[in-house]
C-alpha positions as a LaTeX table, in Angstrom:
\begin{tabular}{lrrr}
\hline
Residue & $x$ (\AA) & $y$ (\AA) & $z$ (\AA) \\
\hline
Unk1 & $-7.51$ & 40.45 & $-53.81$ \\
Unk2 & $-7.51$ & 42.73 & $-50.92$ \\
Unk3 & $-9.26$ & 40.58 & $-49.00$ \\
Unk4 & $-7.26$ & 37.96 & $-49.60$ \\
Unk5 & $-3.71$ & 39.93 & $-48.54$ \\
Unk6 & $-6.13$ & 41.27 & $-46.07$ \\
Unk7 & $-6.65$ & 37.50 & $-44.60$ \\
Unk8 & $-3.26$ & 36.30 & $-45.28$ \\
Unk9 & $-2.03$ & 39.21 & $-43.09$ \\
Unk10 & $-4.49$ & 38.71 & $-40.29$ \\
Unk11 & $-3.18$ & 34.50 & $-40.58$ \\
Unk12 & 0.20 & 35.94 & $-40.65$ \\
Unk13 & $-0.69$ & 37.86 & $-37.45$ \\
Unk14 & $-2.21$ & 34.85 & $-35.95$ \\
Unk15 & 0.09 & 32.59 & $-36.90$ \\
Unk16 & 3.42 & 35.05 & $-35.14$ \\
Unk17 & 0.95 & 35.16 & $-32.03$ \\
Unk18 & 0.35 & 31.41 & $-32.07$ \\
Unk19 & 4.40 & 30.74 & $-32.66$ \\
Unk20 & 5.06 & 33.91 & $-30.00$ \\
Unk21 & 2.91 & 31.68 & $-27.80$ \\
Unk22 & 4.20 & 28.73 & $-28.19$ \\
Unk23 & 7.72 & 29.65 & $-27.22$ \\
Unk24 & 6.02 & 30.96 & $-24.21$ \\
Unk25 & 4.75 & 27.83 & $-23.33$ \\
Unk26 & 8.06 & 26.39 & $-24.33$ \\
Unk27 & 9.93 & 28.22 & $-22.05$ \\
Unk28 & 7.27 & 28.22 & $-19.11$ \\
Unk29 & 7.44 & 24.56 & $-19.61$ \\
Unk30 & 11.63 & 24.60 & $-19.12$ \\
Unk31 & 10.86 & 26.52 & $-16.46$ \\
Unk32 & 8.61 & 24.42 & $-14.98$ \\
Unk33 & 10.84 & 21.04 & $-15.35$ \\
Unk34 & 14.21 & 23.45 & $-14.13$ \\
Unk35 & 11.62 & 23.97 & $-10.40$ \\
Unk36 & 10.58 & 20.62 & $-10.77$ \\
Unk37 & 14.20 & 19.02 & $-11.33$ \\
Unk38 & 14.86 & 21.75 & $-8.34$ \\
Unk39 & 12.71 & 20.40 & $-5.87$ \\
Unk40 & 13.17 & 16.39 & $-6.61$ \\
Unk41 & 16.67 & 17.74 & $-5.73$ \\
Unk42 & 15.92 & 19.82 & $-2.91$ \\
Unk43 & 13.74 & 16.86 & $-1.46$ \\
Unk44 & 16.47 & 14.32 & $-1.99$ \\
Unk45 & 18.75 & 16.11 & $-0.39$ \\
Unk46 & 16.75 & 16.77 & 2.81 \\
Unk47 & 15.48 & 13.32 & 2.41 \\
Unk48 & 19.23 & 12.42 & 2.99 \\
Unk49 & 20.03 & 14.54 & 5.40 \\
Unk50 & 17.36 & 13.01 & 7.45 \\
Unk51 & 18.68 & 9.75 & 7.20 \\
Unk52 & 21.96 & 11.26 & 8.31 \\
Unk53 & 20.16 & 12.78 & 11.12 \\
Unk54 & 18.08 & 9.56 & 11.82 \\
Unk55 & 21.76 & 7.50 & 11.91 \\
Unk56 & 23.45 & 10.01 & 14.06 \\
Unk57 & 20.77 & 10.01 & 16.72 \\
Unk58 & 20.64 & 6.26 & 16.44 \\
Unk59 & 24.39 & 6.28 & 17.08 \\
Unk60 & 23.77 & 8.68 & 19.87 \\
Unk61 & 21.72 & 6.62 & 21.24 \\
Unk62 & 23.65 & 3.03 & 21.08 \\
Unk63 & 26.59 & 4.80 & 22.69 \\
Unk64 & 24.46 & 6.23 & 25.26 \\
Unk65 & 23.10 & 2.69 & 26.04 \\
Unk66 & 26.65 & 1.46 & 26.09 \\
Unk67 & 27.97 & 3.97 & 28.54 \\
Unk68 & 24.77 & 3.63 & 30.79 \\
Unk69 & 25.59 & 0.03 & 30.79 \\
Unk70 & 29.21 & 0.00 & 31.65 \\
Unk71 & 28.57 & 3.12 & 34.37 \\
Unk72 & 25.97 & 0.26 & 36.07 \\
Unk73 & 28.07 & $-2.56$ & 35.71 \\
Unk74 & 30.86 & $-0.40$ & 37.23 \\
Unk75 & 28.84 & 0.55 & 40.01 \\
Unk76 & 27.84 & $-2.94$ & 40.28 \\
Unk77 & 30.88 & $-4.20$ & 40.84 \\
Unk78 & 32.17 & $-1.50$ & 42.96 \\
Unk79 & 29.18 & $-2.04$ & 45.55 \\
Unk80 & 30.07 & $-5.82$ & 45.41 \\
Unk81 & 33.40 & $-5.34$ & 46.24 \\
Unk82 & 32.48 & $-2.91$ & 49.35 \\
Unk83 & 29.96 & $-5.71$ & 50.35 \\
Unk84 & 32.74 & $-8.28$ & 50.27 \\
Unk85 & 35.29 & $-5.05$ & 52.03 \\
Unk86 & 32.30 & $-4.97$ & 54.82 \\
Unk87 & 32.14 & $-8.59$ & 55.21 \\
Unk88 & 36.22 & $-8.85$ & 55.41 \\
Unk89 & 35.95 & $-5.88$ & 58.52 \\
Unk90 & 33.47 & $-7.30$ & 60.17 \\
Unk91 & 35.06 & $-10.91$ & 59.83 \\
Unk92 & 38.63 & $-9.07$ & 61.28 \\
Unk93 & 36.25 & $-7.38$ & 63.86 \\
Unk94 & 35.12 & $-10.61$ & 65.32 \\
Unk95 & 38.28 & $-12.14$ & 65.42 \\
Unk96 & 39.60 & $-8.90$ & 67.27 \\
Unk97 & 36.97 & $-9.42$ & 69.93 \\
Unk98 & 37.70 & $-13.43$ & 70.06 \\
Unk99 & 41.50 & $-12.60$ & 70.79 \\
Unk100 & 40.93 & $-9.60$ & 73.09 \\
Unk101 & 37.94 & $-11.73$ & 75.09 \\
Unk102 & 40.29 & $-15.01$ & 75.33 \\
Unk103 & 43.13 & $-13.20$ & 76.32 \\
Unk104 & 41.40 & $-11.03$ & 78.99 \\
Unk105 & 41.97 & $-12.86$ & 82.25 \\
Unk106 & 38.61 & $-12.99$ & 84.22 \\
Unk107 & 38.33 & $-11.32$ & 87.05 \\
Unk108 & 36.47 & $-13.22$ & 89.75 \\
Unk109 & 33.82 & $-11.25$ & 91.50 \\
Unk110 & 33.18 & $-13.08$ & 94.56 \\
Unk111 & 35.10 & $-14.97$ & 96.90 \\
Unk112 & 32.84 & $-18.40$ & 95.93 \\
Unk113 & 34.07 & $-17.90$ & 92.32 \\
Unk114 & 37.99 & $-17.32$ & 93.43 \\
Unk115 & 37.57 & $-20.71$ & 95.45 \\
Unk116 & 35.44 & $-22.45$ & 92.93 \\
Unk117 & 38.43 & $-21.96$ & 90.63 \\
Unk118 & 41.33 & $-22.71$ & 93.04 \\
Unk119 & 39.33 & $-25.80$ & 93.24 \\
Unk120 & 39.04 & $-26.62$ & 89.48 \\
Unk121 & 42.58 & $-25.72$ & 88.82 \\
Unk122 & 43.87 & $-27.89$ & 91.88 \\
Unk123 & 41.73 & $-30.82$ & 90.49 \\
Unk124 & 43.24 & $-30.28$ & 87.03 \\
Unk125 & 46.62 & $-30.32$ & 88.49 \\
Unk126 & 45.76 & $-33.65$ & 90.31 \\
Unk127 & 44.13 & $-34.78$ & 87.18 \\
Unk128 & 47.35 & $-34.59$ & 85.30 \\
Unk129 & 49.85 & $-35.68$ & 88.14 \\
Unk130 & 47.72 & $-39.14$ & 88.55 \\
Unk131 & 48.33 & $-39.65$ & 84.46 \\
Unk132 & 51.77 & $-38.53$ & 84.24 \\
Unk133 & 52.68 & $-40.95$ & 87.17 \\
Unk134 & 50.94 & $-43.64$ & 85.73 \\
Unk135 & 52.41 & $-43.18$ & 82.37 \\
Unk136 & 56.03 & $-43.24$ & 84.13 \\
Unk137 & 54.95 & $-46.27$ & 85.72 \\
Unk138 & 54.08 & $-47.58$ & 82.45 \\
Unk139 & 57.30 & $-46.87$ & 80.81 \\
Unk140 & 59.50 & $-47.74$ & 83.97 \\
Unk141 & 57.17 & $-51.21$ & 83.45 \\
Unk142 & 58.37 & $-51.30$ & 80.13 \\
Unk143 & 62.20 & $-50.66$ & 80.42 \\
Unk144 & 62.38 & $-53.43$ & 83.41 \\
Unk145 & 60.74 & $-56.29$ & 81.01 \\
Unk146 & 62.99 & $-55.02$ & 77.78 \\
Unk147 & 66.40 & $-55.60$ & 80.86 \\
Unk148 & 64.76 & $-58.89$ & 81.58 \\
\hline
\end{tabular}
């Protein structure tokens, strides 16, 4: 009898220990899906932060593509324009020159060229009195045979 109360006790014992250790292990393993839960959370969290940080830098980017772009279009079109501004000036420049070179008289330089050009202008003068004395002829022609 003893040994039985003896052996129920020591069950009794084992069986508190065995209970005592199984909420233990009960609450280790709360504890242990409360981390776990933790971390999933933890690493979604940083896992969507990183996309945030992956579509911000992306953005970053695109709009630094976009500026880039319109900066070198701009500058583009700027240097076109002060290509067609050079063209323009040097266009006014030549016409400047053309004006101031046909209205400068020339100067001859040597006696030959003063009479070589007395003689062309006195032959362009005869030039044009022979053919405005021929056309009066003509038209003096013309107003006798409309009389007649």
């Amino acid at each position: 009898r003893e040994e039985r109360e003896r052996a129920e006790k020591e069950l009794q014992v084992k069986m508190s220990k065995l209970e005592e250790e199984t909420k233990r292990e009960k609450v280790e393993k709360e504890r242990l899906a409360a981390e776990k839960a933790k971390i999933e959370e933890d690493m979604a969290e940083a896992s969507n932060q990183t996309q945030e940080l992956l579509r911000m830098q992306a953005e970053r980017v695109r709009t630094e593509e976009e500026m880039r772009t319109r900066v070198e279009q701009e500058a583009s079109q700027r240097q076109s324009e002060m290509d067609a501004l050079k063209v323009q000036l040097q266009q006014a420049n030549d016409e400047k020159e053309a004006v101031v070179k046909a209205n400068t008289p020339k100067i001859p330089s040597s006696p030959e060229e003063l009479r070589a050009d007395k003689d062309k202008l006195l032959s362009e003068f005869e030039q044009r009195r022979k053919e405005l004395e021929l056309h009066q002829r003509v038209e003096q022609d013309k107003q006798e045979r409309m009389l007649q």
